Coordinates of C-alpha atoms and ligand atoms in Angstrom, one line a residue:
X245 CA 0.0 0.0 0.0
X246 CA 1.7 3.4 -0.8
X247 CA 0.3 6.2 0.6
X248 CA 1.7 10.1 -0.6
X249 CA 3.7 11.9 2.3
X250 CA 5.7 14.3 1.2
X251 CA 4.5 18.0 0.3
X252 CA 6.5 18.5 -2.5
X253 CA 4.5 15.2 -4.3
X254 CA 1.3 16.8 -6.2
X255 CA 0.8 14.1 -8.7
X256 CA -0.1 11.3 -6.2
X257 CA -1.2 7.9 -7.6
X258 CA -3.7 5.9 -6.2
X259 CA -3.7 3.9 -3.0
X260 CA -2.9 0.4 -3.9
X261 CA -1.3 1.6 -7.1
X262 CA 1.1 -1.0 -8.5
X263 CA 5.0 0.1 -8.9
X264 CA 6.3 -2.3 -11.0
X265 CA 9.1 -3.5 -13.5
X266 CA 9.3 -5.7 -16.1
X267 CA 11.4 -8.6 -18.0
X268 CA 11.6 -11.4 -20.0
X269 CA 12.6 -15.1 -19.6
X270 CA 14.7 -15.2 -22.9
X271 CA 16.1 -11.6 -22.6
X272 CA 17.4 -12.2 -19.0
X273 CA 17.2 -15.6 -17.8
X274 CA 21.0 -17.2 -20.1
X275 CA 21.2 -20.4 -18.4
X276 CA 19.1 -21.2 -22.5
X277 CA 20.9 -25.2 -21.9
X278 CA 20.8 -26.2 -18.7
X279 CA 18.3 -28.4 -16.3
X280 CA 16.7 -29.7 -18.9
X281 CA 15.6 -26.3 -21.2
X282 CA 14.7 -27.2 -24.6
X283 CA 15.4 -24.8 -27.1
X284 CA 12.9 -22.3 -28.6
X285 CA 12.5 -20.4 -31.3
X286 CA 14.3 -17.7 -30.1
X287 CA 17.6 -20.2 -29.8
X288 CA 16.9 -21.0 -33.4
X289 CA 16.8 -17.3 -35.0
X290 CA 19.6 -15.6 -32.9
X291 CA 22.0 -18.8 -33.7
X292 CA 21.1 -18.0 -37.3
X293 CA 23.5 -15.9 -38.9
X294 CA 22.3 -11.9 -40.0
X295 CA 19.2 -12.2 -38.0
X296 CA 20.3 -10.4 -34.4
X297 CA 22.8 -7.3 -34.4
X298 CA 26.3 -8.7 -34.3
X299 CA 24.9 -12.6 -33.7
X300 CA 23.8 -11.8 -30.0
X301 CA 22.0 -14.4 -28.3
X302 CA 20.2 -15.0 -25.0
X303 CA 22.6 -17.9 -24.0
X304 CA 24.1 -16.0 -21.3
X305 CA 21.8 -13.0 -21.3
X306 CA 22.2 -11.7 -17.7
X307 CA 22.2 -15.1 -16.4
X308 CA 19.4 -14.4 -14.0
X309 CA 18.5 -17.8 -13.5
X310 CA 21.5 -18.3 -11.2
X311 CA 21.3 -14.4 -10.0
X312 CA 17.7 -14.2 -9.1
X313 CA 18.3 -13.7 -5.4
X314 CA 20.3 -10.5 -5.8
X315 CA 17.9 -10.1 -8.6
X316 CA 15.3 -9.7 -6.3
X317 CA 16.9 -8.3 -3.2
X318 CA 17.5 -5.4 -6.4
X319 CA 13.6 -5.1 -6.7
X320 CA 13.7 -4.7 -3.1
X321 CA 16.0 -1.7 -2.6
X322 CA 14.2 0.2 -5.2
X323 CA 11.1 -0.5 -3.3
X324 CA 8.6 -2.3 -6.2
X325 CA 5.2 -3.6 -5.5
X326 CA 5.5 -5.7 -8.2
X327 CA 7.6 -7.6 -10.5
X328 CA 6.2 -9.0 -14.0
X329 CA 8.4 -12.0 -14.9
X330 CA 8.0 -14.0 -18.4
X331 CA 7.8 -17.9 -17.8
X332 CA 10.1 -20.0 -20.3
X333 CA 7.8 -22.4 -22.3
X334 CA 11.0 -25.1 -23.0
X335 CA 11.5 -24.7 -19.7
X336 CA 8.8 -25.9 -17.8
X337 CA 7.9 -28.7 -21.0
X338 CA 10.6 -29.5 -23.1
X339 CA 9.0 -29.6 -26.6
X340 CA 6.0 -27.9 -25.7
X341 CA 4.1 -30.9 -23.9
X342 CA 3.6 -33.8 -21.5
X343 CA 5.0 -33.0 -17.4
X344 CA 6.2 -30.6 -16.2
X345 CA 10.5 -30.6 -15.9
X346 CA 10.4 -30.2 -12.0
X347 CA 14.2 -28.0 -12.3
X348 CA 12.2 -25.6 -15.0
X349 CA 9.3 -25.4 -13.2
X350 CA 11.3 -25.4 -9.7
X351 CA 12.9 -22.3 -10.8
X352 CA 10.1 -20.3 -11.1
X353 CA 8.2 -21.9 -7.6
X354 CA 11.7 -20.4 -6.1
X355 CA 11.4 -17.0 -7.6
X356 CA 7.7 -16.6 -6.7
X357 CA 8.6 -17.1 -3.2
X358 CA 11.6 -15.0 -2.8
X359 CA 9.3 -12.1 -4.1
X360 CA 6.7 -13.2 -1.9
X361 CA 9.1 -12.8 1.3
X362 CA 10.5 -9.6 0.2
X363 CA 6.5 -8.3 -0.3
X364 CA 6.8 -8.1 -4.3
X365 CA 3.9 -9.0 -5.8
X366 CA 4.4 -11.7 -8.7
X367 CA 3.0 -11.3 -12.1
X368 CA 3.7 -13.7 -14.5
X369 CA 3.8 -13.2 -18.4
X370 CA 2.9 -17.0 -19.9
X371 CA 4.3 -16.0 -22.8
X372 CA 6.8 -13.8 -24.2
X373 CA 8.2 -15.0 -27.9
X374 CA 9.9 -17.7 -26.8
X375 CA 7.8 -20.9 -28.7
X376 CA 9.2 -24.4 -27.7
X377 CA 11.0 -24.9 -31.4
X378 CA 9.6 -28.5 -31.4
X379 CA 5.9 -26.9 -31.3
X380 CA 7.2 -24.8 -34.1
X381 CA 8.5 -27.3 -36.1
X382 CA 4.4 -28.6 -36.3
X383 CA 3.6 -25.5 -37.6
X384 CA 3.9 -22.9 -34.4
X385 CA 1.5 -20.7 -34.6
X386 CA 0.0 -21.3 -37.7
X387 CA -1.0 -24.1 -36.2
X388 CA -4.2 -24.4 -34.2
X389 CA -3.3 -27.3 -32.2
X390 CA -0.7 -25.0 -30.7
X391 CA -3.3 -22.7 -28.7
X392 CA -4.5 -26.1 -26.9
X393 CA -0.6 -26.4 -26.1
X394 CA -0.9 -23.3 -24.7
X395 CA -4.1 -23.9 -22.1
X396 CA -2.7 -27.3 -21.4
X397 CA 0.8 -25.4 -20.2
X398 CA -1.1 -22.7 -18.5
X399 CA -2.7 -25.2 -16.6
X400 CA 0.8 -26.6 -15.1
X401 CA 1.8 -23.4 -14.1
X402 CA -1.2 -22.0 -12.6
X403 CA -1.5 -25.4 -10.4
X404 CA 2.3 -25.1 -9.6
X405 CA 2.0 -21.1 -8.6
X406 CA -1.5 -20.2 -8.8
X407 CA -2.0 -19.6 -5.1
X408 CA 1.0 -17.1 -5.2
X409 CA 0.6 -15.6 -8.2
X410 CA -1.6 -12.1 -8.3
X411 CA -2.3 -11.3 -11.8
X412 CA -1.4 -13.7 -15.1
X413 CA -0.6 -12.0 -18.8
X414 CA -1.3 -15.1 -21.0
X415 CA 0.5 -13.5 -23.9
X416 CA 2.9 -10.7 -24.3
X417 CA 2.9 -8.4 -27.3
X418 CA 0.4 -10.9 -29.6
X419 CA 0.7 -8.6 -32.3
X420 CA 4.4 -8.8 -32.7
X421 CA 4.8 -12.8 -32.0
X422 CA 2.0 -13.2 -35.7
X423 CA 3.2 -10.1 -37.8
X424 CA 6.9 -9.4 -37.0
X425 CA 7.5 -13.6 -36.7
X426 CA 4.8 -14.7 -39.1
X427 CA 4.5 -11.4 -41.6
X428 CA 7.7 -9.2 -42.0
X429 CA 9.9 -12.3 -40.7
X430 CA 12.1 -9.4 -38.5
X431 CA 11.6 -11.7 -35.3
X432 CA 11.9 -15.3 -34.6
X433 CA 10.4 -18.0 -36.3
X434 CA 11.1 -15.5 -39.5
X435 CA 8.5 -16.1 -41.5
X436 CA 6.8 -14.4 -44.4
X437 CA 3.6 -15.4 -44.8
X438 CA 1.2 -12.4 -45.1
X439 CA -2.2 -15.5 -45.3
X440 CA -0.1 -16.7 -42.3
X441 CA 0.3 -14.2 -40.0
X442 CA -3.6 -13.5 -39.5
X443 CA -4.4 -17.2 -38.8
X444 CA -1.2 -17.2 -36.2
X445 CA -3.1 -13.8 -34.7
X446 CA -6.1 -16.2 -34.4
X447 CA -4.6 -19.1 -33.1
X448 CA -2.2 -16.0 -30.6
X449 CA -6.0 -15.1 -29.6
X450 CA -7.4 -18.6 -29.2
X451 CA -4.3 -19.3 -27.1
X452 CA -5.1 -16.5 -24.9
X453 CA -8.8 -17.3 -24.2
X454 CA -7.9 -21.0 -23.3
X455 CA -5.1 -19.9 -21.0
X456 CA -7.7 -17.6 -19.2
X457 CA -10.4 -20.6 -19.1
X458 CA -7.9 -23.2 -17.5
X459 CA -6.0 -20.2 -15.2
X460 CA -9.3 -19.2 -13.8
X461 CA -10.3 -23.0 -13.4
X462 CA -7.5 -23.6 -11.3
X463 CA -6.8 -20.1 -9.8
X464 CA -10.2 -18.2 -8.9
X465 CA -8.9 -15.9 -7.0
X466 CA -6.0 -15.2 -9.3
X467 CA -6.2 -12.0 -11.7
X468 CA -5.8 -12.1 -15.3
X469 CA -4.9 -9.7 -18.3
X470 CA -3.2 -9.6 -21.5
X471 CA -0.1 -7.0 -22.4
X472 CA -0.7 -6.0 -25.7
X473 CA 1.8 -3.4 -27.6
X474 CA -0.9 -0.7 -28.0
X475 CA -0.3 2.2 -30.6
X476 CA -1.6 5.8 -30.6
X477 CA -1.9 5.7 -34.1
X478 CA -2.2 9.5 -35.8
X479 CA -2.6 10.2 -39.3
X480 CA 0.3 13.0 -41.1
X481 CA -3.1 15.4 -42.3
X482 CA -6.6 15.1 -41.7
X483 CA -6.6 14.3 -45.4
X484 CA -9.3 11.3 -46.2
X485 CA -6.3 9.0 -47.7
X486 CA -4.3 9.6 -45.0
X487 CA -7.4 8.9 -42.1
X488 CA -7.5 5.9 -43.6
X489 CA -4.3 4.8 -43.9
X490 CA -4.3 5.8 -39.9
X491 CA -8.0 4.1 -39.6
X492 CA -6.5 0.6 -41.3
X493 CA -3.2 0.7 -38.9
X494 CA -5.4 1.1 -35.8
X495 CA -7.5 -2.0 -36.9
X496 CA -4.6 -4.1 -37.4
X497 CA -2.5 -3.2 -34.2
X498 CA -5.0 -2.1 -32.1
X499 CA -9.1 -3.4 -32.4
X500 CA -7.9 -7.2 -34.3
X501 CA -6.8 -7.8 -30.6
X502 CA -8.8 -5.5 -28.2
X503 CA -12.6 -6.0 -30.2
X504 CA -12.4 -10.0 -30.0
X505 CA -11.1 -10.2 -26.4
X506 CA -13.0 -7.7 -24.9
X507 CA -16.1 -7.6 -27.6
X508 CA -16.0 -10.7 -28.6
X509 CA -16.5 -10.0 -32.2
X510 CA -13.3 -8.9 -35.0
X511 CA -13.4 -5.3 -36.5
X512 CA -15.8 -5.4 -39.7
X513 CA -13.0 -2.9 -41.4
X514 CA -10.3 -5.4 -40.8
X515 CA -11.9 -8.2 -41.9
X516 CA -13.0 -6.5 -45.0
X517 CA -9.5 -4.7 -45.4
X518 CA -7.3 -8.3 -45.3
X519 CA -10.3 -10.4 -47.2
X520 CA -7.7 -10.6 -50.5
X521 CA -5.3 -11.8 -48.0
X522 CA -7.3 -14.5 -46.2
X523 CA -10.9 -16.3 -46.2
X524 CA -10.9 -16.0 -42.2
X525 CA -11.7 -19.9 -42.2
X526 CA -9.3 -20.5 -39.3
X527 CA -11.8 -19.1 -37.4
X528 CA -14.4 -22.0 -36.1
X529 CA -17.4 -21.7 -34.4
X530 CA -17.1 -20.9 -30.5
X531 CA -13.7 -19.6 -31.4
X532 CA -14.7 -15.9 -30.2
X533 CA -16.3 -17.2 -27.0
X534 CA -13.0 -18.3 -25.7
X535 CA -11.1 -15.5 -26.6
X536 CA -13.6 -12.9 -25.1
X537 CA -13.9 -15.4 -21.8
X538 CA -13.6 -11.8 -19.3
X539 CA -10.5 -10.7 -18.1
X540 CA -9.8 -8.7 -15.1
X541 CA -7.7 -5.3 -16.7
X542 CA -6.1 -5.2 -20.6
X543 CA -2.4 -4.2 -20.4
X544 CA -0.3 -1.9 -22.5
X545 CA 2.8 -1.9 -23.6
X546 CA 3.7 1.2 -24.9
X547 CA 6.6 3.1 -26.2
X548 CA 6.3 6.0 -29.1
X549 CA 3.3 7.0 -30.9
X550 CA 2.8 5.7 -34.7
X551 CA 2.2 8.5 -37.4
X552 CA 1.2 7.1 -40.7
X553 CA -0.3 8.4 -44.1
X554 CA -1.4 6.7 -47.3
X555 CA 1.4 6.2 -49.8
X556 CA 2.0 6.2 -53.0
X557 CA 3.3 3.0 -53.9
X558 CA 2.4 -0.5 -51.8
X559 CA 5.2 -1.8 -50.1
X560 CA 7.7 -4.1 -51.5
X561 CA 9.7 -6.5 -49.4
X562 CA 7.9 -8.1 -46.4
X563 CA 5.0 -6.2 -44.3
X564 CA 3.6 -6.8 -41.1
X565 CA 0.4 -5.2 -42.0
X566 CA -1.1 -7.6 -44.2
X567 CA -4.0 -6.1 -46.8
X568 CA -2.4 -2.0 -46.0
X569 CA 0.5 -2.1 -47.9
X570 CA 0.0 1.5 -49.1
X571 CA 0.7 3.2 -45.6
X572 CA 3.8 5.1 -44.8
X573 CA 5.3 5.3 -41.0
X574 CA 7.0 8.8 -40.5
X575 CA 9.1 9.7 -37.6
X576 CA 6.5 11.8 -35.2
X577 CA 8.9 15.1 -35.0
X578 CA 11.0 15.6 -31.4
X579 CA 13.6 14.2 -28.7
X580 CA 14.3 10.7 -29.5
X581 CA 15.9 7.6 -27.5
X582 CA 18.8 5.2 -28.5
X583 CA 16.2 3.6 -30.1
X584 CA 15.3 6.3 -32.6
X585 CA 12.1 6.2 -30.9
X586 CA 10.1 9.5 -30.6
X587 CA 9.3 10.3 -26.9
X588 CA 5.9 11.6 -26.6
X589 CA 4.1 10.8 -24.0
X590 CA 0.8 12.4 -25.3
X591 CA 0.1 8.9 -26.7
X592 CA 0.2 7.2 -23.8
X593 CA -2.3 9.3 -22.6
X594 CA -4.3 9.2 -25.7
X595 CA -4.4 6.0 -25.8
X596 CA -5.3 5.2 -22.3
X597 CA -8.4 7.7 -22.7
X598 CA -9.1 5.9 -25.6
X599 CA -9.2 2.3 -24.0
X600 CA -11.8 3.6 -21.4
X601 CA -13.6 5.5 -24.3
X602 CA -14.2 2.6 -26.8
X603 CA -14.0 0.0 -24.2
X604 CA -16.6 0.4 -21.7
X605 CA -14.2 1.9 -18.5
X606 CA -12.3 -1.7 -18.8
X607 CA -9.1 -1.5 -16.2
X608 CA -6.0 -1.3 -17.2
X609 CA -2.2 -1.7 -16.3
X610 CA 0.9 -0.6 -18.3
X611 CA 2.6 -3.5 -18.7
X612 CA 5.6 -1.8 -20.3
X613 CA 7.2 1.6 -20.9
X614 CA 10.7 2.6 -20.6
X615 CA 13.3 4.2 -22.5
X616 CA 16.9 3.0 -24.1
X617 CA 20.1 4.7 -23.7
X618 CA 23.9 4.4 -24.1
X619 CA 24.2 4.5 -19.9
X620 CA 27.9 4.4 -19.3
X621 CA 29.3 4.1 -15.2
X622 CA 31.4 7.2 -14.6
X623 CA 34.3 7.7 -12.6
X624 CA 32.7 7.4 -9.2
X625 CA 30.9 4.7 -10.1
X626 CA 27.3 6.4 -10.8
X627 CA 25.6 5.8 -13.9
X628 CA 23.8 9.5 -15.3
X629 CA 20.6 8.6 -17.0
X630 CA 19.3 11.8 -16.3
X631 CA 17.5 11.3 -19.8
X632 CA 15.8 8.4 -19.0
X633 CA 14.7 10.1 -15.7
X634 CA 13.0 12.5 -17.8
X635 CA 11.5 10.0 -19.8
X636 CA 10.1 8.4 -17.3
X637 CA 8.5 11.3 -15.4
X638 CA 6.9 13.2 -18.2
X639 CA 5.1 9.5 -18.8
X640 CA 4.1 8.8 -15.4
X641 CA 3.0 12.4 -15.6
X642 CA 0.6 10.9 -18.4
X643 CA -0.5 8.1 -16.9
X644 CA -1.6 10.4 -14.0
X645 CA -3.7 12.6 -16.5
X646 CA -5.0 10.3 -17.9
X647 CA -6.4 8.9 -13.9
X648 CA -7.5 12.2 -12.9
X649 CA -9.4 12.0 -16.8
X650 CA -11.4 8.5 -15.1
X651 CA -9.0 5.7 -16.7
X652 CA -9.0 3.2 -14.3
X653 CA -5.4 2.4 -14.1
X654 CA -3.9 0.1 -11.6
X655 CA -0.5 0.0 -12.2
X656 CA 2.5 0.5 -14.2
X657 CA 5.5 -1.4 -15.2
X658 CA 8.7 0.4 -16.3
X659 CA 10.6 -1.6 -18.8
X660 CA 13.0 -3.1 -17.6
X661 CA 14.4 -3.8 -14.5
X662 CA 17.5 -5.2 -16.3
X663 CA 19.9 -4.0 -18.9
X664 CA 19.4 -7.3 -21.6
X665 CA 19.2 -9.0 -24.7
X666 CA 17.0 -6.9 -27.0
X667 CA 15.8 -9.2 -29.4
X668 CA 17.2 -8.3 -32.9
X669 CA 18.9 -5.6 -31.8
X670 CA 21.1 -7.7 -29.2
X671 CA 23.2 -6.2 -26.4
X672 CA 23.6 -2.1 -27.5
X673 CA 20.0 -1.4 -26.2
X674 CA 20.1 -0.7 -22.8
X675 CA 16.6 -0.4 -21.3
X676 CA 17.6 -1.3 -17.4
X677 CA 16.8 0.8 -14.1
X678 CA 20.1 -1.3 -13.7
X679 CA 22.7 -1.7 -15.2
X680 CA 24.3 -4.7 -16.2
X681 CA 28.5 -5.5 -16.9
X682 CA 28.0 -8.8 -19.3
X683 CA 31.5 -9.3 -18.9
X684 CA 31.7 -9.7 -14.9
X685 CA 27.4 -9.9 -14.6
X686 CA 27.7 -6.8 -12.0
X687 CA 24.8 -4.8 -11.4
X688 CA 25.0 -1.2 -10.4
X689 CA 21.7 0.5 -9.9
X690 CA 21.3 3.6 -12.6
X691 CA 20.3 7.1 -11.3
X692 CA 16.8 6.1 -12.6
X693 CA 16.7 3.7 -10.2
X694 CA 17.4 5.9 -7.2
X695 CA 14.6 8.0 -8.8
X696 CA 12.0 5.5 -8.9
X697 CA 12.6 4.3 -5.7
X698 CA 12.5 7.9 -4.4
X699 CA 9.1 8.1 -6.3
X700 CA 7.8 5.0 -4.8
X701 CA 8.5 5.7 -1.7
X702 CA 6.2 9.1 -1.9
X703 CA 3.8 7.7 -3.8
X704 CA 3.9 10.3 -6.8
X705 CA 5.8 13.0 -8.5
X706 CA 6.6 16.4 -8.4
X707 CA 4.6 18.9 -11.0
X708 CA 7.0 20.4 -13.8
Ligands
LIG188 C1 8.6 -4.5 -26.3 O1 8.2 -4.5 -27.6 C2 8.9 -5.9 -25.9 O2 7.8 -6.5 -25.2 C3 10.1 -6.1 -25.1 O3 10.5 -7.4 -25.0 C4 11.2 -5.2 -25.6 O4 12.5 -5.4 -25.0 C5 10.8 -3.8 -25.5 O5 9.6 -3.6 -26.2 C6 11.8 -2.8 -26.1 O6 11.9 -2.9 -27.5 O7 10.6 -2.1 -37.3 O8 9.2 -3.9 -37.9 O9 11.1 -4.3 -36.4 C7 7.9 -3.2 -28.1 C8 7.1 -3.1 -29.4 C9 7.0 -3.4 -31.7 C10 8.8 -2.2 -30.8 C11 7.8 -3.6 -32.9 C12 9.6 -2.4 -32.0 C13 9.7 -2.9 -34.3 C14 9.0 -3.0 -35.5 N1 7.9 -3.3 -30.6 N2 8.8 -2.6 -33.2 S1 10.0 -3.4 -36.9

């Protein structure tokens, strides 16, 4: 429970409000070939040469799995109410099915409970990328059978950790695992497959509403969501081509997952927009009754806003926006991270508004936001993120508008707790409240991190 003291805090956050911080199993965890781990997909691309900056792989990551006590003795100092873990597939089942591997699933049973002791409240991610490669090698997710793979492995873990356990995201970032793995082929398995990548969205949103059927089976009490990467999509002019090109992104990033999960029904635009693409006769009947099965609050992820508008010419190479190939991203003008990404956080506000807008008040939580930066230690041994600092505050700052504006927001997640492996892009992004040496594993808390737990502790921010 935090509760605002100090007279200099006038953006207080709500009693109960969640501090959190996030990670990933395959961007932290290393450790990808012992007790038992199969590999996953993930193992496959980034052992595949050109596919991750410099041919960085989550082998070794941060090797959390052996660090997780001073991982979470970390969490403490800073002062989090919770921590949102990812749970390795391959660990828990090699190849996707049958028992559970006691070490995988001992490891996260241990973690839970160290959070537990320190008074962290656990929220684990079911899935984030990392598909057993055996499940892939049946299809993955163009493969329907998968999404019953899915419930039957929630099931294990929420009968292994489910009395612990406050709030389950079944998948991370669904949007990202069909079109960026399925569609453009930029992330693991590295497909292309435009047909492809709107059933493995389907069979991603089947997944999900099994996972919340066997969960809440199992675990009543337990609290369930979904962290989807949520755009605040803007068109360059209010020009009708270019409100449409912003109208057809929305649909495909935004409403394919947010109208069947908590409508229970896919956008009429988007099926009409992608019908050259696909007949839609993956979907079978009863399909959108599991996926809308109620969830307690929809997460987002959220990092820049997207500005489109129509283009000339269709895109060539691969496109993760199957059926709106004639849309053109620009680069929203301002400040930008190591990344390249524009900071704004008008669009996490925007966006929250919206959810409560088009979505009948549902709750929500941000399951990510954060910022990247070239964080170097200095000669007394600080590390000067000031930057990040500012990134965070100003989108704190919007979160709190958007609060005082109704949004029923419970908590918020800064990504990440950890400097790690980010994805394609490998090492050089450095997202962490902490810092990370991958050459000696040290961790050294960033200014940030003194910051947040400053914040925490007074339960808001200061004005500016
Ligand atoms: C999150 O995704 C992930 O959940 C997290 O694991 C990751 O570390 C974090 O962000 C930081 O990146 O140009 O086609 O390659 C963020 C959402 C959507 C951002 C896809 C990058 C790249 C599109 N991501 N986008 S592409």
């Amino acid at each position: 429970e935090v509760i605002a003291t100090d007279d200099r805090v006038d953006l207080r956050f709500p009693t109960g409000f969640w501090w959190g911080a996030a990670t990933a199993a395959y961007q932290i965890e290393g450790a990808a070939s012992v007790d038992g781990r199969s590999p996953s997909i993930w193992d496959t691309f980034s052992a595949t040469p050109g596919k991750t900056v410099a041919g960085h792989t989550g082998e070794e990551a941060t090797d959390h799995y052996h660090r997780y006590r001073q991982d979470v003795s970390l969490m403490s100092e800073i002062g989090l109410s919770a921590y949102r873990f990812s749970v390795s597939w391959p660990r828990v089942q090699a190849g996707g099915r049958g028992p559970a591997n006691p070490a995988g699933i001992g490891f996260y049973d241990r973690l839970v409970d160290e959070l537990m002791e320190r008074g962290i409240n656990p929220v684990a991610t079911l899935y984030h990328w990392d598909l057993p490669q055996a499940l892939e090698d049946e299809g993955g997710w163009l493969n329907r059978d998968t999404a019953h793979r899915f419930g039957d492995y929630a099931a294990l873990m929420a009968e292994r950790l489910g009395d612990r356990v406050k709030l389950w995201c079944t998948l991370n970032e669904p949007w990202c695992s069909a079109f960026l793995g399925y569609g453009s082929g930029v992330h693991a398995p590295g497909r292309i497959d435009p047909a492809g990548s709107l059933a493995a969205a389907h069979h991603l949103l089947l997944a999900h509403g099994l996972a919340v059927r066997r969960v809440r089976a199992i675990a009543p009490s337990a609290q369930v969501s979904i962290a989807l990467n949520q755009g605040a999509v803007r068109a360059v002019t209010d020009s009708p081509a270019d409100l449409d090109a912003a109208r057809r992104i929305d649909g495909l990033l935004n409403r394919l997952f947010l109208d069947p999960i908590l409508r229970g029904s896919y956008p009429a635009d988007v099926l009409a927009d992608t019908k050259d693409v696909t007949d839609w006769a993956f979907v079978q009947p009863g399909d959108l009754a599991v996926i809308s099965t109620p969830i307690d609050m929809v997460g987002a992820n959220y990092y820049q806003p997207d500005l489109v508008s129509a283009a000339e010419e269709p895109a060539t190479g691969p496109w993760p926006f199957p059926g709106s190939e004639s849309v053109a991203f620009h680069k929203t003008p301002g400040p930008q991270t190591a990344m390249d990404w524009t900071i704004d956080p008008t669009g996490l506000r925007d966006l929250l508004l919206r959810l409560r807008r088009d979505y009948n008040d549902v709750p929500v939580i941000i399951t990510e936001n954060g910022a990247a930066y070239a964080d170097r230690i200095d000669d007394d041994g600080r590390i000067p993120d000031a930057e990040r600092i500012e990134y965070l505050h100003a989108h704190f700052a919007a979160a709190h508008e958007a609060i005082e504006a109704g949004v029923d927001l419970r908590g918020y997640f800064v990504w990440s707790l950890l400097d790690n492996f980010e994805w394609a892009l490998g090492y050089d992004k450095r997202f962490g409240l902490i810092h990370v040496d991958y050459a000696t594993q040290q961790r050294t808390l960033k200014e940030s991190a003194h910051w947040y737990r400053r914040t925490i502790a007074e339960g808001g921010l200061p004005r500016r």
